[in-house]
CSV table of C-alpha atoms in Angstrom, one decimal:
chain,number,residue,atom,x,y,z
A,1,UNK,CA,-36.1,-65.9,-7.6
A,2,UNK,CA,-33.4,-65.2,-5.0
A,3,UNK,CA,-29.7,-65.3,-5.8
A,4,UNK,CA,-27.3,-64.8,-2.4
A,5,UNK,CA,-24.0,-63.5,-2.7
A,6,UNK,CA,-21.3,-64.6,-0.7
A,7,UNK,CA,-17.6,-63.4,-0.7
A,8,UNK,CA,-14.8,-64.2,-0.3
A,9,UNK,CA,-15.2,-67.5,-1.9
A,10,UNK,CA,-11.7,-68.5,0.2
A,11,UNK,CA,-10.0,-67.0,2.8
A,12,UNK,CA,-6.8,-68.3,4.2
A,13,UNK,CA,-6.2,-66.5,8.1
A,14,UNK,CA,-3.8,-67.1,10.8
A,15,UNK,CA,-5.3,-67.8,14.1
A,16,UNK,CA,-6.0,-64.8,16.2
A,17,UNK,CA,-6.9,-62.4,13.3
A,18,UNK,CA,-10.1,-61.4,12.8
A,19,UNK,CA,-13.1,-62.2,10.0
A,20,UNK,CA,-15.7,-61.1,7.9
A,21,UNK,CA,-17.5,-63.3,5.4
A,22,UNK,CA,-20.2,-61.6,4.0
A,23,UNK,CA,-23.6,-61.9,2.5
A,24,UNK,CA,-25.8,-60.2,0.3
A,25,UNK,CA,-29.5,-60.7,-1.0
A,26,UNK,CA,-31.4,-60.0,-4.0
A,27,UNK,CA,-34.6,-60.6,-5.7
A,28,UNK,CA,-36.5,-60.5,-2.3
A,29,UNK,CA,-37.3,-58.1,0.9
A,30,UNK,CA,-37.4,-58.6,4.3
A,31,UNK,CA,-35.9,-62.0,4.5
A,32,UNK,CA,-35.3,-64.8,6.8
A,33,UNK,CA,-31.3,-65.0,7.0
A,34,UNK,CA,-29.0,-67.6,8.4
A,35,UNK,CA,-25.4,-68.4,8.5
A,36,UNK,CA,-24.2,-72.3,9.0
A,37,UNK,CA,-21.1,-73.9,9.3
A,38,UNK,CA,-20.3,-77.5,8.0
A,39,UNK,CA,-16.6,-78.7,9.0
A,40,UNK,CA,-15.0,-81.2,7.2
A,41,UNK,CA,-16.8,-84.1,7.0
A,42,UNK,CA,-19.3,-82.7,9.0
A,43,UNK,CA,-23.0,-82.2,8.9
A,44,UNK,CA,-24.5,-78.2,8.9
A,45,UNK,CA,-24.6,-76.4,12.2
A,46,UNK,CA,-26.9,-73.7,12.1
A,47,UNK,CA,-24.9,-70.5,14.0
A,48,UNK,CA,-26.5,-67.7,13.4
A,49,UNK,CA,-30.7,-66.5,12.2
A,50,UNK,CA,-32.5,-63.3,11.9
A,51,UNK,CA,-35.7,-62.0,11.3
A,52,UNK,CA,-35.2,-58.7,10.3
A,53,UNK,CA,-32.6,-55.7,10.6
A,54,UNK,CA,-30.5,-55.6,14.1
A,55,UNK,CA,-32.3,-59.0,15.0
A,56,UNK,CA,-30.3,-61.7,15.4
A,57,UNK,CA,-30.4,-65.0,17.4
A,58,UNK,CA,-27.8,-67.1,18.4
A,59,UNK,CA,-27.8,-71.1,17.6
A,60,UNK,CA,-24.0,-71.9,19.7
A,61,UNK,CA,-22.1,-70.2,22.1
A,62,UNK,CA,-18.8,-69.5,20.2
A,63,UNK,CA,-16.3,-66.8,19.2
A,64,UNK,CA,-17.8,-65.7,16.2
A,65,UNK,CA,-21.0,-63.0,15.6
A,66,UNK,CA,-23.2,-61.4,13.2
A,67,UNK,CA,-24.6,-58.7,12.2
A,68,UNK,CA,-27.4,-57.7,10.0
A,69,UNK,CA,-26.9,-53.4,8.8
A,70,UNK,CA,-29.5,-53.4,6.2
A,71,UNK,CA,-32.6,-56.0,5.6
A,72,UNK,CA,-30.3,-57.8,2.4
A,73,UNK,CA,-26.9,-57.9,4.1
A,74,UNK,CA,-25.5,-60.3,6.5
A,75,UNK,CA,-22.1,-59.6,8.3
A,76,UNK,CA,-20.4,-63.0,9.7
A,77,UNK,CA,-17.5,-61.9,12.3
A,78,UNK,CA,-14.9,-63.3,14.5
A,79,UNK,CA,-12.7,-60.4,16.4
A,80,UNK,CA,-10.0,-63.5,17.0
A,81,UNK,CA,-9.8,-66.2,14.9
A,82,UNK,CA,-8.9,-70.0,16.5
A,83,UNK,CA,-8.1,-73.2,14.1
A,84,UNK,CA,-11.4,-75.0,15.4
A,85,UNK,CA,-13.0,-71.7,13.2
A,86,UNK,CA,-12.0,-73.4,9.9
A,87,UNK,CA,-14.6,-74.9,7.8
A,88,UNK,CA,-17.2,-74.0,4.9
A,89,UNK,CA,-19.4,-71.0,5.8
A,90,UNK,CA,-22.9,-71.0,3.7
A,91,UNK,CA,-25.5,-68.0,4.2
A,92,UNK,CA,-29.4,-68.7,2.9
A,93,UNK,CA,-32.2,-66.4,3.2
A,94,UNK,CA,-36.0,-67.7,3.7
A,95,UNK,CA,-38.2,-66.0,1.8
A,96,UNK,CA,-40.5,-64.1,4.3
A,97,UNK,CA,-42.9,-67.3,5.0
A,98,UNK,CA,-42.3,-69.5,1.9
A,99,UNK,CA,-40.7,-72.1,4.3
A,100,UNK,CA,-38.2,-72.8,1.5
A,101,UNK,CA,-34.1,-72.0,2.0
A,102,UNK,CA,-31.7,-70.7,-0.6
A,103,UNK,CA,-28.1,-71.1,-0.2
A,104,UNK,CA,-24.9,-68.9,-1.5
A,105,UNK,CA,-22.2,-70.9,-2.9
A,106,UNK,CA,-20.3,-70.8,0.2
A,107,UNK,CA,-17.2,-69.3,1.9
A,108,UNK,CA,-14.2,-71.5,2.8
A,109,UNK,CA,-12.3,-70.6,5.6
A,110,UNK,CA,-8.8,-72.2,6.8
A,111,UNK,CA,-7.3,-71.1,10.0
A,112,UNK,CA,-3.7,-71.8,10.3
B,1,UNK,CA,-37.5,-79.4,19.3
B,2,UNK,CA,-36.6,-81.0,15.7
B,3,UNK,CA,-33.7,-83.2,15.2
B,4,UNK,CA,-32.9,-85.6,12.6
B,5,UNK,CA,-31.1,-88.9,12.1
B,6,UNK,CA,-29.9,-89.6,8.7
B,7,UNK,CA,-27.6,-93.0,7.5
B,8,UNK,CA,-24.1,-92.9,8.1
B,9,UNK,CA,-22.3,-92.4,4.8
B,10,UNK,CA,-20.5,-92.6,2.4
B,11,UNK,CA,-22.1,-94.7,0.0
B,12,UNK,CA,-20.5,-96.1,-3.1
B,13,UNK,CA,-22.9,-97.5,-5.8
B,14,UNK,CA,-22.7,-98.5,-9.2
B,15,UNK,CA,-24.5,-96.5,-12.3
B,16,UNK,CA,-27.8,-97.3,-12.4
B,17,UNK,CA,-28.4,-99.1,-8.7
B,18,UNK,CA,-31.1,-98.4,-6.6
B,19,UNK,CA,-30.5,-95.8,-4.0
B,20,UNK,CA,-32.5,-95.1,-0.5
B,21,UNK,CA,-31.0,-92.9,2.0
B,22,UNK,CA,-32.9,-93.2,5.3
B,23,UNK,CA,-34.2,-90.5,7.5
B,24,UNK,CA,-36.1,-90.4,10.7
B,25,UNK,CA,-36.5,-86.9,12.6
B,26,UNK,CA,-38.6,-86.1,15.4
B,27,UNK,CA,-40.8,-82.7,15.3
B,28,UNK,CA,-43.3,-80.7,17.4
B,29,UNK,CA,-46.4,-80.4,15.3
B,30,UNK,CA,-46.6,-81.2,12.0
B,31,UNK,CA,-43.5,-80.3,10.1
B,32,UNK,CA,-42.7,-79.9,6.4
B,33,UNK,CA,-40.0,-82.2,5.2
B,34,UNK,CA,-36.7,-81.8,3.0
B,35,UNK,CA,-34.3,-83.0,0.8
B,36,UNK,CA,-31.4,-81.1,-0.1
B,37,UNK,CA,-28.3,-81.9,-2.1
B,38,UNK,CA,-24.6,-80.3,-2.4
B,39,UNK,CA,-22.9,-80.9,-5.4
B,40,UNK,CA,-18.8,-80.9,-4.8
B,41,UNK,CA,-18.1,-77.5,-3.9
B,42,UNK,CA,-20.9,-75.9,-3.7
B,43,UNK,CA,-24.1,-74.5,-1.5
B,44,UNK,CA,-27.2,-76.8,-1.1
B,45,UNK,CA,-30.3,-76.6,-3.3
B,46,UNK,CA,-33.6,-78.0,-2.8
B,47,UNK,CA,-34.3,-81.4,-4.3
B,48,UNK,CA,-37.3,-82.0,-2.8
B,49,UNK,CA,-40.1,-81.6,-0.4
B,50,UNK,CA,-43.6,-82.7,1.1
B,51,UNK,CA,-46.0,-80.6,3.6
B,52,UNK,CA,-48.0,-83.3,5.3
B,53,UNK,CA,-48.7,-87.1,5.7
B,54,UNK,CA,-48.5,-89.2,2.9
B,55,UNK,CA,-47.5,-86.4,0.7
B,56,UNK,CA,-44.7,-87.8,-1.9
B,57,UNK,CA,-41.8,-84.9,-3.2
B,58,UNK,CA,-40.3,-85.8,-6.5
B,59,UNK,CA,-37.4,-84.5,-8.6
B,60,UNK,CA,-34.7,-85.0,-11.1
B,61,UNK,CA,-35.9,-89.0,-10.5
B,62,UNK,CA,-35.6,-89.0,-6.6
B,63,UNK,CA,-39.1,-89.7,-3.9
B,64,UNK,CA,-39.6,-90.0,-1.0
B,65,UNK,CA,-42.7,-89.8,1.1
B,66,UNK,CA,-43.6,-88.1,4.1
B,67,UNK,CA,-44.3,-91.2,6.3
B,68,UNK,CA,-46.2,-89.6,9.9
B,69,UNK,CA,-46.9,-92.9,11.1
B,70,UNK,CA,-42.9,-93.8,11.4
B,71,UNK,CA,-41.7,-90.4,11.3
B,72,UNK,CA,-39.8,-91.1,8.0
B,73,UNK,CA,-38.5,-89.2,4.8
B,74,UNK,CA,-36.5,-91.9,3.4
B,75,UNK,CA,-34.9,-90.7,-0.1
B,76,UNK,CA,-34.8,-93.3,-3.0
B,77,UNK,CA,-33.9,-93.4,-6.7
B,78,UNK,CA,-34.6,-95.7,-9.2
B,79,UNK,CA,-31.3,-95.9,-11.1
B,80,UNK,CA,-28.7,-93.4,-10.0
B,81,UNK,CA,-26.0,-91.7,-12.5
B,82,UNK,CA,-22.6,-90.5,-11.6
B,83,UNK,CA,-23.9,-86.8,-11.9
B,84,UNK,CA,-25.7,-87.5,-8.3
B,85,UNK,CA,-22.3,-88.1,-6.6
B,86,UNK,CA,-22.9,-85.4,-3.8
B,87,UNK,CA,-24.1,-85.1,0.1
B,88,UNK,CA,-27.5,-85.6,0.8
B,89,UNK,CA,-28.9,-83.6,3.5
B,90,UNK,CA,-33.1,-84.1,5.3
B,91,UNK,CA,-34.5,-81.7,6.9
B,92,UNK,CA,-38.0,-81.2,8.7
B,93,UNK,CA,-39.3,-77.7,9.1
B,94,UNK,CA,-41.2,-76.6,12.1
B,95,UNK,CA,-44.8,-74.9,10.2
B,96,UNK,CA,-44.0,-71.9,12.8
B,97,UNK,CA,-40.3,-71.8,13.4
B,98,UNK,CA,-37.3,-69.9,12.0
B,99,UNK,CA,-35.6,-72.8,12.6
B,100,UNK,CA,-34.0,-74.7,9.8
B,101,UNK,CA,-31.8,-77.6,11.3
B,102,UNK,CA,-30.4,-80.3,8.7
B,103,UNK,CA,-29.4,-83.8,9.4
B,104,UNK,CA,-25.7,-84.5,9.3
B,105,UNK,CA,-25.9,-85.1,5.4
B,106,UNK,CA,-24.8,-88.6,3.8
B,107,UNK,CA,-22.2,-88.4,1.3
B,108,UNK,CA,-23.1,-90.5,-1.8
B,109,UNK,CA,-20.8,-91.6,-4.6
B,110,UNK,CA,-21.6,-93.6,-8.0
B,111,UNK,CA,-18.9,-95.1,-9.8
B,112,UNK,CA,-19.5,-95.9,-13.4
């Protein structure tokens, strides 16, 4: 089965400094990957998918972006943060074609 | 393109009360259709799911049935415990898309 890593578990920024959540993958290859955002008291917003290494697709215009380096990791970025960033970051992966998603614990983010 | 419109939260119920969450989504094709759940704190798991019409997904005591004719996933329990305080989140899956967008999740609380 797959188990995603996600760190840091909390991050505390001021606004206009820059992020990276990560994300890492194991038990499967060549996954589906996503990053989603749920705000408080919010439902998820999907933000960011990809399909394989250097392929990724964009859900909402914003400030943040992604990156995927190797097929199991999953970069989330912001160059500047702004306090509308804040929220509860959660990465999954898709098991190539199983139609199923598996979520990380999740990475809290406050912007002050 | 999918979307998905779930019942406004939160709910409060007593131990032991019945519990149905609606949901109602609209799809291309013929999606597959899920429940997830997030515990306080934590990522969402996979409670349950159903691939086509009139296919009913069942765990840990929860249903619900993959209704085509009203495009419905409603999610019901018998007798809920305080253990399944959490958010509630449907989801339909495209068969062919990368595409995982969730409902905005219904917040559910039982009280002993």
């Amino acid at each position: 089965s797959q188990t995603i890593h996600q760190w840091p578990a909390t991050l505390v920024q001021p606004v206009g400094s820059p992020l990276s959540l990560e994300c890492t993958v194991e038990g499967t290859s060549n996954p589906n990957l996503y990053w989603y955002r749920q705000a408080a008291g919010r439902g998820l917003q999907l933000l960011f998918y990809s399909v394989g290494i250097g392929q990724i697709s964009s859900e909402v215009p914003q400030n943040l972006s992604a990156s995927r380096p190797q097929d199991r990791q999953f970069i989330l970025s912001s160059k500047k943060l702004l306090l509308s960033d804040s929220g509860f970051y959660l990465c999954a992966s898709e098991r190539s074609g199983a139609n199923v998603l598996t979520f990380g614990a999740g990475s809290r983010l406050t912007v002050l | 393109g999918n979307s998905v419109t779930q019942m406004e939260g939160p709910v409060t119920l007593s131990e032991e009360a019945f519990l149905t969450i609606n949901c109602t989504y609209t799809a291309t094709g013929y999606p597959s259709l899920f429940w997830y759940v997030q515990y306080p704190g934590e990522g969402l798991q996979l409670l349950l799911k159903a691939t086509k019409a009139d296919d009913k997904g069942s765990n840990k005591g929860f249903e619900a049935t993959y209704r085509k004719e009203t495009t419905s996933f409603h999610l019901e329990k018998g007798s809920v415990q305080v253990s399944d305080s959490a958010v509630y989140f449907c989801a339909p899956i495209p068969y062919t898309g990368n595409q995982f967008y969730f409902g905005t999740g219904t917040s559910l609380t039982v009280i002993p």
